[in-house]
mmCIF file of C-alpha atoms and ligand atoms in Angstrom:
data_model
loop_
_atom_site.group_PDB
_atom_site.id
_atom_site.type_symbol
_atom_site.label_atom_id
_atom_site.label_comp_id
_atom_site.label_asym_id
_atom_site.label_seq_id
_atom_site.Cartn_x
_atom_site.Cartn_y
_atom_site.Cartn_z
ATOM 1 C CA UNK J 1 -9.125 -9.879 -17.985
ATOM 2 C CA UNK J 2 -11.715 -10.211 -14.490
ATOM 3 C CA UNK J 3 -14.963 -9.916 -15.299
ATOM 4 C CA UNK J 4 -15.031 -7.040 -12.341
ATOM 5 C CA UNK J 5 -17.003 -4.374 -11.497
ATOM 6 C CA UNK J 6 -15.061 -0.962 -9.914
ATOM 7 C CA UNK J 7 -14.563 -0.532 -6.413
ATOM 8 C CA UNK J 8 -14.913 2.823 -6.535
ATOM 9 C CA UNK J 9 -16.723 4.870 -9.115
ATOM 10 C CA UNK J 10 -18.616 8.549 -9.235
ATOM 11 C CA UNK J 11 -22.188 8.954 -9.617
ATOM 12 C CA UNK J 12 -22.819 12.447 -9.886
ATOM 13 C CA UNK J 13 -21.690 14.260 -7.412
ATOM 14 C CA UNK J 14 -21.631 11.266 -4.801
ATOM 15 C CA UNK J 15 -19.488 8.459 -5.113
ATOM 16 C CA UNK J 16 -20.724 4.587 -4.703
ATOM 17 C CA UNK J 17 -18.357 2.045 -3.127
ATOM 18 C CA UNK J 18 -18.134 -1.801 -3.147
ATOM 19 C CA UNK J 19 -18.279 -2.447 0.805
ATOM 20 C CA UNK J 20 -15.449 -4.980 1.273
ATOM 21 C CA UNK J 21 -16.240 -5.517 4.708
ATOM 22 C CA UNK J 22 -19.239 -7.610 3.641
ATOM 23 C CA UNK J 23 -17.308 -9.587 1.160
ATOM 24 C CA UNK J 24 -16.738 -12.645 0.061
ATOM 25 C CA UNK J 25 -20.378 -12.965 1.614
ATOM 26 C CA UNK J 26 -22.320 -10.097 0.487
ATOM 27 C CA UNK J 27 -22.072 -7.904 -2.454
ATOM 28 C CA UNK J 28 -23.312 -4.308 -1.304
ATOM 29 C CA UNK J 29 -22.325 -1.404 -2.492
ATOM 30 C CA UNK J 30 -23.076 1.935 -0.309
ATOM 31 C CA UNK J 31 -22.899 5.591 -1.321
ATOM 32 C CA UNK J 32 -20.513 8.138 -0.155
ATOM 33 C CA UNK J 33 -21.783 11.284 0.117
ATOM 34 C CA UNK J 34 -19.628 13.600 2.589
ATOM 35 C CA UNK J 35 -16.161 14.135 3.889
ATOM 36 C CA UNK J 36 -16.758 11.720 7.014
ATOM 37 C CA UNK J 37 -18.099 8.800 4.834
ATOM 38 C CA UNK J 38 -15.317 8.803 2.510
ATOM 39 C CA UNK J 39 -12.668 9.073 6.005
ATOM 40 C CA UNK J 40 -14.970 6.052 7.983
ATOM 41 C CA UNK J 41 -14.755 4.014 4.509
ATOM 42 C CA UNK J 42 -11.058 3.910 4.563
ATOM 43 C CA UNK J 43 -10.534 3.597 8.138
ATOM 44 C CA UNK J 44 -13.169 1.137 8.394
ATOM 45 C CA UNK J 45 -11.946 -0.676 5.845
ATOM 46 C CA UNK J 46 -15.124 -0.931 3.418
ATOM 47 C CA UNK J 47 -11.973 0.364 0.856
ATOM 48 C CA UNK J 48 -8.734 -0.801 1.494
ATOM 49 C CA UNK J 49 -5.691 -1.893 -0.520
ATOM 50 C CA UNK J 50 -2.907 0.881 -1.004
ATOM 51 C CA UNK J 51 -3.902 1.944 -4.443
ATOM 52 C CA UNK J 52 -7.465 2.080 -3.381
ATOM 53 C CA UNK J 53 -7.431 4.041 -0.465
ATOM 54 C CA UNK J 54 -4.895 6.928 -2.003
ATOM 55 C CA UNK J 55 -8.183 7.221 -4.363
ATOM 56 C CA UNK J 56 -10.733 7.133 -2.037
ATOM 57 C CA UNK J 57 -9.280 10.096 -0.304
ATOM 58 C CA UNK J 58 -9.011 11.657 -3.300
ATOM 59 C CA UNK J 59 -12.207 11.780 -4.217
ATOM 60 C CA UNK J 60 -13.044 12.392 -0.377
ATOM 61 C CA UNK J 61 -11.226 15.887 -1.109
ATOM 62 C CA UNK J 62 -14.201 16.372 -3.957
ATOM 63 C CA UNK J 63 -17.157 15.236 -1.844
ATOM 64 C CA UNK J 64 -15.553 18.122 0.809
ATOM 65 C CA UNK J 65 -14.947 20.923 -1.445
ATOM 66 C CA UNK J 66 -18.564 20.839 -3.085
ATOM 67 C CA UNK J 67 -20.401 23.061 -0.664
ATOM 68 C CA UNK J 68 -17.143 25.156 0.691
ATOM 69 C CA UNK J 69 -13.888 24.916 -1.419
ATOM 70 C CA UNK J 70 -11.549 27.809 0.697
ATOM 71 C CA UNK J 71 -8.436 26.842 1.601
ATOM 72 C CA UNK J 72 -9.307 25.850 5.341
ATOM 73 C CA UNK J 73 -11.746 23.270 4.106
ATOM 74 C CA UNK J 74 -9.090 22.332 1.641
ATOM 75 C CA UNK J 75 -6.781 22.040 4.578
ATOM 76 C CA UNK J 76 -9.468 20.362 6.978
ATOM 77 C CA UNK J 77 -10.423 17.488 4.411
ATOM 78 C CA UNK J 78 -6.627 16.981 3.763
ATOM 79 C CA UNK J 79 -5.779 16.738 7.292
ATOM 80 C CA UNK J 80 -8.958 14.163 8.224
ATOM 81 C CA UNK J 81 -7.752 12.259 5.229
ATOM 82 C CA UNK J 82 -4.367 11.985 6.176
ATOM 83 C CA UNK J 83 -5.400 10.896 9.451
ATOM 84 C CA UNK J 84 -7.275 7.598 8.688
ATOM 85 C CA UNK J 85 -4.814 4.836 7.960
ATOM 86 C CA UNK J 86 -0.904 5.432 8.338
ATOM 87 C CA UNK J 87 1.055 2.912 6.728
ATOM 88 C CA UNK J 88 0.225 3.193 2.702
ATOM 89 C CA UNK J 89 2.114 6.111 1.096
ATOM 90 C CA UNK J 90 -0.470 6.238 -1.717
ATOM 91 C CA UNK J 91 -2.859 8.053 0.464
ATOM 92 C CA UNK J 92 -0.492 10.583 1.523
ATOM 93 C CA UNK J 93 0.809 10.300 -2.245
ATOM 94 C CA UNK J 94 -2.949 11.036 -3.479
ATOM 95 C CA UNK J 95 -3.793 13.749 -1.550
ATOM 96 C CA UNK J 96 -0.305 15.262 -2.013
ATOM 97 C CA UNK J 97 -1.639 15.793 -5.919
ATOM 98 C CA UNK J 98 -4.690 16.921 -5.329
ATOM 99 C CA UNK J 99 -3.191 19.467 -2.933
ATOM 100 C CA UNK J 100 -0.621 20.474 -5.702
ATOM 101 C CA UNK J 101 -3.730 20.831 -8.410
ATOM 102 C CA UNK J 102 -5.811 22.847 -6.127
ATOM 103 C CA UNK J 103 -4.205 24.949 -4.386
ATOM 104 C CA UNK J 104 -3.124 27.466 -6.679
ATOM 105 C CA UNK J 105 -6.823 27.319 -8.420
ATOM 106 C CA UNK J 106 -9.019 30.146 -7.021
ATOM 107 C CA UNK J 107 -11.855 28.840 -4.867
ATOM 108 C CA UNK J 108 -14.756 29.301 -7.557
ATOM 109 C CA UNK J 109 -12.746 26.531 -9.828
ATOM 110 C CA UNK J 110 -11.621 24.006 -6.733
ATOM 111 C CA UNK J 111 -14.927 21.846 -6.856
ATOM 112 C CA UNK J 112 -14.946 20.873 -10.943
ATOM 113 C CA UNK J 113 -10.760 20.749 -10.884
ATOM 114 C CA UNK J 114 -10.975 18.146 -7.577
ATOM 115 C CA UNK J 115 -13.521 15.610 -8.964
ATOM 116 C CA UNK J 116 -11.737 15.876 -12.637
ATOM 117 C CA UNK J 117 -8.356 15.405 -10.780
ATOM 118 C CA UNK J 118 -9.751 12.445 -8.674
ATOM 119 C CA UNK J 119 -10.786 10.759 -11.889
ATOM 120 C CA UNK J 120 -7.352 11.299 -13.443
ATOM 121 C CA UNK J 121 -5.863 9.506 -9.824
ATOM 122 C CA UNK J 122 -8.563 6.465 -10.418
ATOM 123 C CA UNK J 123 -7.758 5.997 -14.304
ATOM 124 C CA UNK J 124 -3.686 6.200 -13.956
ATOM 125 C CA UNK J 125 -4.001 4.014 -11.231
ATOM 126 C CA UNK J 126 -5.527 1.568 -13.903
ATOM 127 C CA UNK J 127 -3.607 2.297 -16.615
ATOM 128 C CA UNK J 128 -0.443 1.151 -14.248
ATOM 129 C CA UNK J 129 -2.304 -2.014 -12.934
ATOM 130 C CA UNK J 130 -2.133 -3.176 -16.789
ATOM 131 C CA UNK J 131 1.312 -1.971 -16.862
ATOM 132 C CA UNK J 132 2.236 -4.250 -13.919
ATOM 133 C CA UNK J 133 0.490 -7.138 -15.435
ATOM 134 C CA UNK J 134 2.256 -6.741 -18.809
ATOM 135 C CA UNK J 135 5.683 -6.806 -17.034
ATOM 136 C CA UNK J 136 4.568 -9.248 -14.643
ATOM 137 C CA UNK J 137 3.412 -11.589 -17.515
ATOM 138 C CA UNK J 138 7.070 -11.561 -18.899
ATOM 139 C CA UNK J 139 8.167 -13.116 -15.453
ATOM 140 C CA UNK J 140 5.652 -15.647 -15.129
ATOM 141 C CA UNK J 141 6.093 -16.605 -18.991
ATOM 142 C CA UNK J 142 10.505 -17.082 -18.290
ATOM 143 C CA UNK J 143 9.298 -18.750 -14.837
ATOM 144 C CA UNK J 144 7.116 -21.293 -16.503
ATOM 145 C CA UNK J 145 9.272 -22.017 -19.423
ATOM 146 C CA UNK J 146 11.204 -24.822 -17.436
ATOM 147 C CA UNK J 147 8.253 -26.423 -16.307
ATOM 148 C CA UNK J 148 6.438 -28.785 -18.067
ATOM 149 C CA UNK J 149 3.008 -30.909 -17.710
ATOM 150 C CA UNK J 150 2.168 -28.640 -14.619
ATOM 151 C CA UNK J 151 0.748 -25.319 -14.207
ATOM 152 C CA UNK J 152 2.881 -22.440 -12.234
ATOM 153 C CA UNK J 153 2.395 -22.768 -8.857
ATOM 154 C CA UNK J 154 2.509 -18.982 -7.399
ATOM 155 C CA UNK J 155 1.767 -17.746 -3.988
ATOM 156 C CA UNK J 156 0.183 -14.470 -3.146
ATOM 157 C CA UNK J 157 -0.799 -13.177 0.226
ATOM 158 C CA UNK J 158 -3.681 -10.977 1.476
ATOM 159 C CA UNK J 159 -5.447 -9.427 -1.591
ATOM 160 C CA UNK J 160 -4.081 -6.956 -4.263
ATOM 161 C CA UNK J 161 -6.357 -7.696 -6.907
ATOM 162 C CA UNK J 162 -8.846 -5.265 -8.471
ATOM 163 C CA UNK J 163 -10.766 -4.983 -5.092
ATOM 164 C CA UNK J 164 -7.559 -2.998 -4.085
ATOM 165 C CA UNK J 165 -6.939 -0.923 -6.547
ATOM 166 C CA UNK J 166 -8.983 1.181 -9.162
ATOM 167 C CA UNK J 167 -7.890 -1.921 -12.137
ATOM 168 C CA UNK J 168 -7.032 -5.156 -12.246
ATOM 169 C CA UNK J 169 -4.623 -5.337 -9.479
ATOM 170 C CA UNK J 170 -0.983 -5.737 -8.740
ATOM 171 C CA UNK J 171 -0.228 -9.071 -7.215
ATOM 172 C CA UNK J 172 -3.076 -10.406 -9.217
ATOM 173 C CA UNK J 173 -2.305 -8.150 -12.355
ATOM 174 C CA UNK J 174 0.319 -11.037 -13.871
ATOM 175 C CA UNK J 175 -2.298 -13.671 -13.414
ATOM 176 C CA UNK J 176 -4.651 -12.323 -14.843
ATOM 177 C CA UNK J 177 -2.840 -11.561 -17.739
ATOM 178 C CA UNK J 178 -1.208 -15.194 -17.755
ATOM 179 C CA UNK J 179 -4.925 -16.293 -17.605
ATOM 180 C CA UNK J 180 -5.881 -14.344 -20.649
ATOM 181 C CA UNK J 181 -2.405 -15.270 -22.380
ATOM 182 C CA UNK J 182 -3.016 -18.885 -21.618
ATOM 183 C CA UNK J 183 -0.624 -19.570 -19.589
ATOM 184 C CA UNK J 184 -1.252 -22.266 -16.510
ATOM 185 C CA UNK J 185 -1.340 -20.746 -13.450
ATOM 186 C CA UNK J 186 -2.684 -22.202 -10.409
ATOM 187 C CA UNK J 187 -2.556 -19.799 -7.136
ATOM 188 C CA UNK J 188 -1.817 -20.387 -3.425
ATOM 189 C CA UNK J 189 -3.892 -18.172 -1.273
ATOM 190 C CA UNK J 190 -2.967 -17.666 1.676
ATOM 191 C CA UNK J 191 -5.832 -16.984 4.669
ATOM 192 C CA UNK J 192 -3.793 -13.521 6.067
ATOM 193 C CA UNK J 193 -5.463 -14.042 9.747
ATOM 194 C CA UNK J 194 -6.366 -11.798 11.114
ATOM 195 C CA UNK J 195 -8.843 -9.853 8.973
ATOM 196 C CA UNK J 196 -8.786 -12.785 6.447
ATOM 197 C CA UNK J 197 -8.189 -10.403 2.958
ATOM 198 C CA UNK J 198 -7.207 -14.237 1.386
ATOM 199 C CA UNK J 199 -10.923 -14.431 0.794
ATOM 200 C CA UNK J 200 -11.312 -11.630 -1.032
ATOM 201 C CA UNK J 201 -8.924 -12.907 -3.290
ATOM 202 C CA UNK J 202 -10.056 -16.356 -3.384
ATOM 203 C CA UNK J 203 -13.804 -14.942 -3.975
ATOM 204 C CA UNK J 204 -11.749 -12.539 -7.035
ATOM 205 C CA UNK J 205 -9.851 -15.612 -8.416
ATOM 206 C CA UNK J 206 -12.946 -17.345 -8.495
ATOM 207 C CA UNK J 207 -15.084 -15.191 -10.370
ATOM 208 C CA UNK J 208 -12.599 -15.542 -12.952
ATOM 209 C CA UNK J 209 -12.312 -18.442 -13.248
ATOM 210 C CA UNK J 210 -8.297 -19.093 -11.966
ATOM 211 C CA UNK J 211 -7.410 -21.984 -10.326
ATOM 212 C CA UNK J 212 -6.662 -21.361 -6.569
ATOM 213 C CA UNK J 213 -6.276 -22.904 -3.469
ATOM 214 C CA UNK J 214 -7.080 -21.172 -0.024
ATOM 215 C CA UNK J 215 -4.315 -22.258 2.876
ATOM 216 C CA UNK J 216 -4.008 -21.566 6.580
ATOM 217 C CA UNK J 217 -0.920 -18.703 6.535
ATOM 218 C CA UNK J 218 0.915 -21.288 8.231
ATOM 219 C CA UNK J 219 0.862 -23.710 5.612
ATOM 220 C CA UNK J 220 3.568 -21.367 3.403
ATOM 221 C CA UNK J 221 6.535 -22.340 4.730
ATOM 222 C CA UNK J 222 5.534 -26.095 4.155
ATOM 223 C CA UNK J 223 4.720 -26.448 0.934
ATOM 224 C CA UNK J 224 7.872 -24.451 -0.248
ATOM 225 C CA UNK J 225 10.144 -27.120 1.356
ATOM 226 C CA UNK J 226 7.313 -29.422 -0.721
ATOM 227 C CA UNK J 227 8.500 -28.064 -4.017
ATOM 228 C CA UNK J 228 4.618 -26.827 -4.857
ATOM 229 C CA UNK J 229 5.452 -23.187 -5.013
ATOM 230 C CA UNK J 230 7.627 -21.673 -7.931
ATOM 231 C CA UNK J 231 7.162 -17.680 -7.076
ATOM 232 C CA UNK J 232 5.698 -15.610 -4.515
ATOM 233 C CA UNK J 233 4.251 -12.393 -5.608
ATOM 234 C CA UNK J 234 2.363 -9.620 -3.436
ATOM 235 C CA UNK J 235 1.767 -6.097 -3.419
ATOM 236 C CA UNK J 236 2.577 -2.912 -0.574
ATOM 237 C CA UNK J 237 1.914 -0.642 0.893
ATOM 238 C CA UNK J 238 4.419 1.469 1.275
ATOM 239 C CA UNK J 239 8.420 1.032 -0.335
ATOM 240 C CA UNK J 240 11.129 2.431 1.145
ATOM 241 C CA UNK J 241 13.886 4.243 -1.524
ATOM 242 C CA UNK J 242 15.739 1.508 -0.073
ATOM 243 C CA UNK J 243 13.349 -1.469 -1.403
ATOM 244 C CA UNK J 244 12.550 -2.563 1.651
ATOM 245 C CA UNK J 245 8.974 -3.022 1.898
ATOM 246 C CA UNK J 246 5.838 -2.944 3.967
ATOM 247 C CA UNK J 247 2.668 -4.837 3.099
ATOM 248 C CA UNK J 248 0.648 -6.835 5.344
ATOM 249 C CA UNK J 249 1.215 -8.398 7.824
ATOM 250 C CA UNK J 250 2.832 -11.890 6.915
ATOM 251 C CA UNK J 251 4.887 -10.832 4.009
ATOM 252 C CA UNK J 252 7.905 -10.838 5.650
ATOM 253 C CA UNK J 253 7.569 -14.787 6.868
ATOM 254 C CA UNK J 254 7.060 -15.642 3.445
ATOM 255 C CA UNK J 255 9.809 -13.606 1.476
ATOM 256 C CA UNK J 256 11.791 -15.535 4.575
ATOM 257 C CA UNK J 257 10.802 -18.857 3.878
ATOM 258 C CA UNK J 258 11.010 -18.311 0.068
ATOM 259 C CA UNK J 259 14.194 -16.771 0.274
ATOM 260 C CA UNK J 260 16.115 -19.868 2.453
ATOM 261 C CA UNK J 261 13.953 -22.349 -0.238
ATOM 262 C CA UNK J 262 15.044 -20.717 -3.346
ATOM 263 C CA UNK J 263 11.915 -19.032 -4.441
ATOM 264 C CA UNK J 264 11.819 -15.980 -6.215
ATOM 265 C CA UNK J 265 9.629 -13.833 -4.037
ATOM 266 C CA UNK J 266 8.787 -10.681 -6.587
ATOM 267 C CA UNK J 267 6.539 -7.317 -5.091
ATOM 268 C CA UNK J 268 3.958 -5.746 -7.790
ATOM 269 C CA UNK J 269 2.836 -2.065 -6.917
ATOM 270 C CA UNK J 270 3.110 1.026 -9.090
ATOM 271 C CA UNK J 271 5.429 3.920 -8.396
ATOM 272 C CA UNK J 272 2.873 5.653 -6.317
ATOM 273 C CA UNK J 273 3.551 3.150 -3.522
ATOM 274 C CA UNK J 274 7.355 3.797 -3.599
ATOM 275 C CA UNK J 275 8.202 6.549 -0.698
ATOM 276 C CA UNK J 276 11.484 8.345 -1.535
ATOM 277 C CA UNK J 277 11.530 10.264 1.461
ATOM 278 C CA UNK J 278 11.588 7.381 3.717
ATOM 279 C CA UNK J 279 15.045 5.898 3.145
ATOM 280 C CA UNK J 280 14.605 2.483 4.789
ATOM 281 C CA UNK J 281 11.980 0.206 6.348
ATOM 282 C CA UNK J 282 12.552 1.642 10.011
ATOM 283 C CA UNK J 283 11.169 4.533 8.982
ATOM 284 C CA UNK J 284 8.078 3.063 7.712
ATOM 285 C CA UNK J 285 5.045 3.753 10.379
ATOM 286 C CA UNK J 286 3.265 0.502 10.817
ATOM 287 C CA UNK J 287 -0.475 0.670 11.878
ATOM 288 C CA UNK J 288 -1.442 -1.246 15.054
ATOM 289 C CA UNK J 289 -5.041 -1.766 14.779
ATOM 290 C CA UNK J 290 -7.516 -2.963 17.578
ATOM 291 C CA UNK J 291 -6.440 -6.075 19.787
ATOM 292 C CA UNK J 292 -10.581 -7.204 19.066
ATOM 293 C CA UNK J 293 -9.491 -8.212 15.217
ATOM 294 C CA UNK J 294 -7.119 -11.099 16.748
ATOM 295 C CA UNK J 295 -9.900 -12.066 19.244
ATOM 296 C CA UNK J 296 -13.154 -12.221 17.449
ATOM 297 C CA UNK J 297 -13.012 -13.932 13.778
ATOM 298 C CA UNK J 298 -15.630 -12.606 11.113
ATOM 299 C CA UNK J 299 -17.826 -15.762 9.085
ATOM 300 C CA UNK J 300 -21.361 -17.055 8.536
ATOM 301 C CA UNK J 301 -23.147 -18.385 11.495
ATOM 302 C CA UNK J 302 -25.217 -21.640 11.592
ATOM 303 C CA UNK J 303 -27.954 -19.393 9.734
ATOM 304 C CA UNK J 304 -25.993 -18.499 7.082
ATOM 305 C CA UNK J 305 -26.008 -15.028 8.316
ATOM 306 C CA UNK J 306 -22.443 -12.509 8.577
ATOM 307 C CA UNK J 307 -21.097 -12.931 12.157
ATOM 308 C CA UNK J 308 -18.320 -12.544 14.504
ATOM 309 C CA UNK J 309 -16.754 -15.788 16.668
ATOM 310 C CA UNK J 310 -15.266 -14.781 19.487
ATOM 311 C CA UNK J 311 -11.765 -16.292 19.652
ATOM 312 C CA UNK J 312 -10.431 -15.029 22.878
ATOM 313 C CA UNK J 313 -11.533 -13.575 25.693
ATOM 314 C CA UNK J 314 -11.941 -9.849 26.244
ATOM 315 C CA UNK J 315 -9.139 -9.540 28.799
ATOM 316 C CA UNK J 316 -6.857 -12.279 26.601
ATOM 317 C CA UNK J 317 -3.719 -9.975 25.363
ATOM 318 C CA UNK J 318 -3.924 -8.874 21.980
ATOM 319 C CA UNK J 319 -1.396 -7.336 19.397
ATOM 320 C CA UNK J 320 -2.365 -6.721 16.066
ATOM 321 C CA UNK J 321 0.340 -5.007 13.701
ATOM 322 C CA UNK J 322 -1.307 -4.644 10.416
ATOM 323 C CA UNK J 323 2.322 -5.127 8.123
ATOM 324 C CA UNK J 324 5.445 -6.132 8.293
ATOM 325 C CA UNK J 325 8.227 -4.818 6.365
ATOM 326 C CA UNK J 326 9.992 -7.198 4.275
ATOM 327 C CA UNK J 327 14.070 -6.445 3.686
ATOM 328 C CA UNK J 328 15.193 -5.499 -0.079
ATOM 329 C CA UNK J 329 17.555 -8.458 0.383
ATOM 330 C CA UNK J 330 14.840 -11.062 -0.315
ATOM 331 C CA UNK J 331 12.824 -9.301 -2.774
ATOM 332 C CA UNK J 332 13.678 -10.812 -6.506
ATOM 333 C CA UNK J 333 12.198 -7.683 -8.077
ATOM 334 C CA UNK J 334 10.191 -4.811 -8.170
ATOM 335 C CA UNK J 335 6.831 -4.804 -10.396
ATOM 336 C CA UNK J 336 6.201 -1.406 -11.330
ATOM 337 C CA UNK J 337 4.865 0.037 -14.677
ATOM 338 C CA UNK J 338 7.635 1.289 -15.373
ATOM 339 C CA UNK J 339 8.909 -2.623 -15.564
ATOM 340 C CA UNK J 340 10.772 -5.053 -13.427
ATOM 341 C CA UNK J 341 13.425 -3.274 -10.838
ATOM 342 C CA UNK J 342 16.354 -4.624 -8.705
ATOM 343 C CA UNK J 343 14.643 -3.419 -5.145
ATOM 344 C CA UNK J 344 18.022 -2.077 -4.382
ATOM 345 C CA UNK J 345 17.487 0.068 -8.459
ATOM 346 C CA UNK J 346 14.885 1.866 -7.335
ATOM 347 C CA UNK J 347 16.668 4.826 -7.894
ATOM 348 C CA UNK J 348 15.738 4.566 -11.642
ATOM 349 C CA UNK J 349 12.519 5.195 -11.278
ATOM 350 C CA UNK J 350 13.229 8.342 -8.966
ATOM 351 C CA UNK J 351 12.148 10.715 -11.422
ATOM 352 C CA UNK J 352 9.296 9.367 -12.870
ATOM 353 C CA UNK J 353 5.818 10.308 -12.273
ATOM 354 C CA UNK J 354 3.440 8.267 -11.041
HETATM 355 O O1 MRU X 1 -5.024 -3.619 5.380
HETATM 356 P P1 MRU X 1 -5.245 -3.722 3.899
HETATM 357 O O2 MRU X 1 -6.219 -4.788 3.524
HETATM 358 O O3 MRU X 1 -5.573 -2.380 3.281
HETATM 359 O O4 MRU X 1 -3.831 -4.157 3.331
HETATM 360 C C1 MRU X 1 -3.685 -4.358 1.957
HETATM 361 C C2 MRU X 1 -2.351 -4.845 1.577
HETATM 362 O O5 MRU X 1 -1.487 -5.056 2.380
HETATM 363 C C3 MRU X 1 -2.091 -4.984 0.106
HETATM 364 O O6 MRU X 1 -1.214 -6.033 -0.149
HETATM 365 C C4 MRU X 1 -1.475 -3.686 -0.420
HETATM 366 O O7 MRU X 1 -2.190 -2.571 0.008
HETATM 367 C C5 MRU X 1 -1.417 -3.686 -1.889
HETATM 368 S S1 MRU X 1 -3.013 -3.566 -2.641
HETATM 369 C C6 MRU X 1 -2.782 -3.474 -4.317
#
């Protein structure tokens, strides 16, 4: 298991986050304490990752209600909430419960039932990142039974390790559990230009002590036709009842690329990611986000101090879709907790709570 400490955890009637945005650099954690921090967090990015955000908003619903829980700040939180990023369903999926616990609670209760109902978000949420890495284990053990004197080579793209979630991860959740099982692993990380969330999970892979190597996102394609690559696994952000899939931008070239080589390309993410209400992957809403995150590049300057390299010019045309969305046809399987689905059998899992 990652030595890790939470993204996300309460402290009385605050809540302190791990600031991504200053990672794999800086380690600062900041302190949410109203509506509007927990909303700028997640649409600034100092939380992101599907799983993450869904509970970031759901404890942004218990930092609104504590001074004034009637149902128009109910409705006002939810609607500010919903507003932040567009693409992952488990925000929408999040506040959805917490809208279902509280509204039918009078407003005297709403406060104590939000943060305990938050908590219960943040713990399943872990419960199914083990869940995934169980199941996900299974794969990796049958993957790397025919291979011998070598470790498994698997690929992974952007970061859906414990910084994205409220456990261990999905992508990440088999290899860390291969890790801990003893199984070889060693894992490509790709960059995922432009916002670079590769680092992240180099910087998580790292502190545990995985072996990994960070590549330019164009370098995927390459070493599949190499041979060095025998699975692909990410997470999403949103799954269509379909099983086609969103997740960030980049996906899609892989699963491409693994798909003509041969290469099972598997996505891990628990059932609150899968949207049955949008039937396929055009009706998916994909966030654009500013033009500036393809021009200026975030690093260290000569001083060793967080900066921002401008790329491109100002007036240079920009367009910066956040995901792609990646067909059921070249998805091997589906990760869930519930264990390892057909994308095209997600129908199984209809009825199951998340
Ligand atoms: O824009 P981000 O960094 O929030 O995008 C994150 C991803 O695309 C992850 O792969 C996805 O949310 C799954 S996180 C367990």
């Amino acid at each position: 298991m990652p030595d890790h400490c939470p993204t996300l955890r309460r402290n009385g009637d605050q809540v302190i986050i791990l600031d991504q945005t200053r990672l794999p650099w800086q380690e600062v954690f900041v302190c949410l304490d109203t509506l509007d921090d927990a909303a700028a967090a997640i649409r600034d990015m100092q939380v992101r990752g599907a799983p993450l955000i869904g509970a970031t908003a759901a404890f942004g619903i218990a930092l609104a209600l504590r001074n004034n829980a009637s149902d128009a700040a109910l409705q006002a939180a939810d609607a500010c909430l919903r507003a932040t990023r567009p693409t992952a369903v488990n925000l929408h999926w999040a506040l959805d419960r917490m809208q279902a616990v509280l509204r039918p609670l009078p407003a005297t209760q709403r406060s104590a039932a939000a943060w305990a109902a938050a908590e219960a978000i943040q713990s399943g949420d872990a419960a199914a990142n083990a869940a995934i890495g169980r199941h996900g284990l299974g794969l990796l053990q049958a993957l790397a039974a025919g291979i011998k004197s070598r470790p498994l080579h698997v690929m992974t793209h952007c970061n859906a390790g414990w910084l994205a979630t409220c456990g261990h991860g999905t992508a990440l959740a088999p290899l860390y559990a291969a890790h801990a099982a003893g199984l070889e692993v060693h894992v490509w990380v790709s960059e995922t230009r432009p916002r670079n969330q590769g680092l992240l999970t180099a910087w998580e892979l790292a502190r545990a002590g995985i072996p990994h190597t960070l590549i330019a996102d164009n370098a995927a394609g390459w070493l599949m036709a190499e041979g060095r690559v025998d699975a692909v696994i990410t997470g999403a952000d949103r799954i269509a009842a379909n099983g086609d899939t969103a997740n960030k931008v980049g996906t899609y070239l892989k699963a491409l690329a693994a798909h003509a080589h041969g290469i099972p390309f598997y996505i891990a993410a628990p059932r609150s990611t899968v949207d049955f209400n949008c039937p396929d992957g055009r009706a998916i809403p994909i966030e654009e986000r500013s033009a500036d995150e393809v021009r200026i590049i975030g690093g260290l300057d000569a001083a060793g101090l967080p900066a921002g390299i401008r790329l491109a010019g100002p007036t240079t045309a920009a367009c910066n879709p956040a995901f792609d969305v990646t067909p059921a046809g070249l998805v091997a399987g589906i990760i869930c907790e519930f264990g390892v689905f057909p994308a095209d059998g997600l129908a199984a899992i209809a009825g199951r709570q998340a």
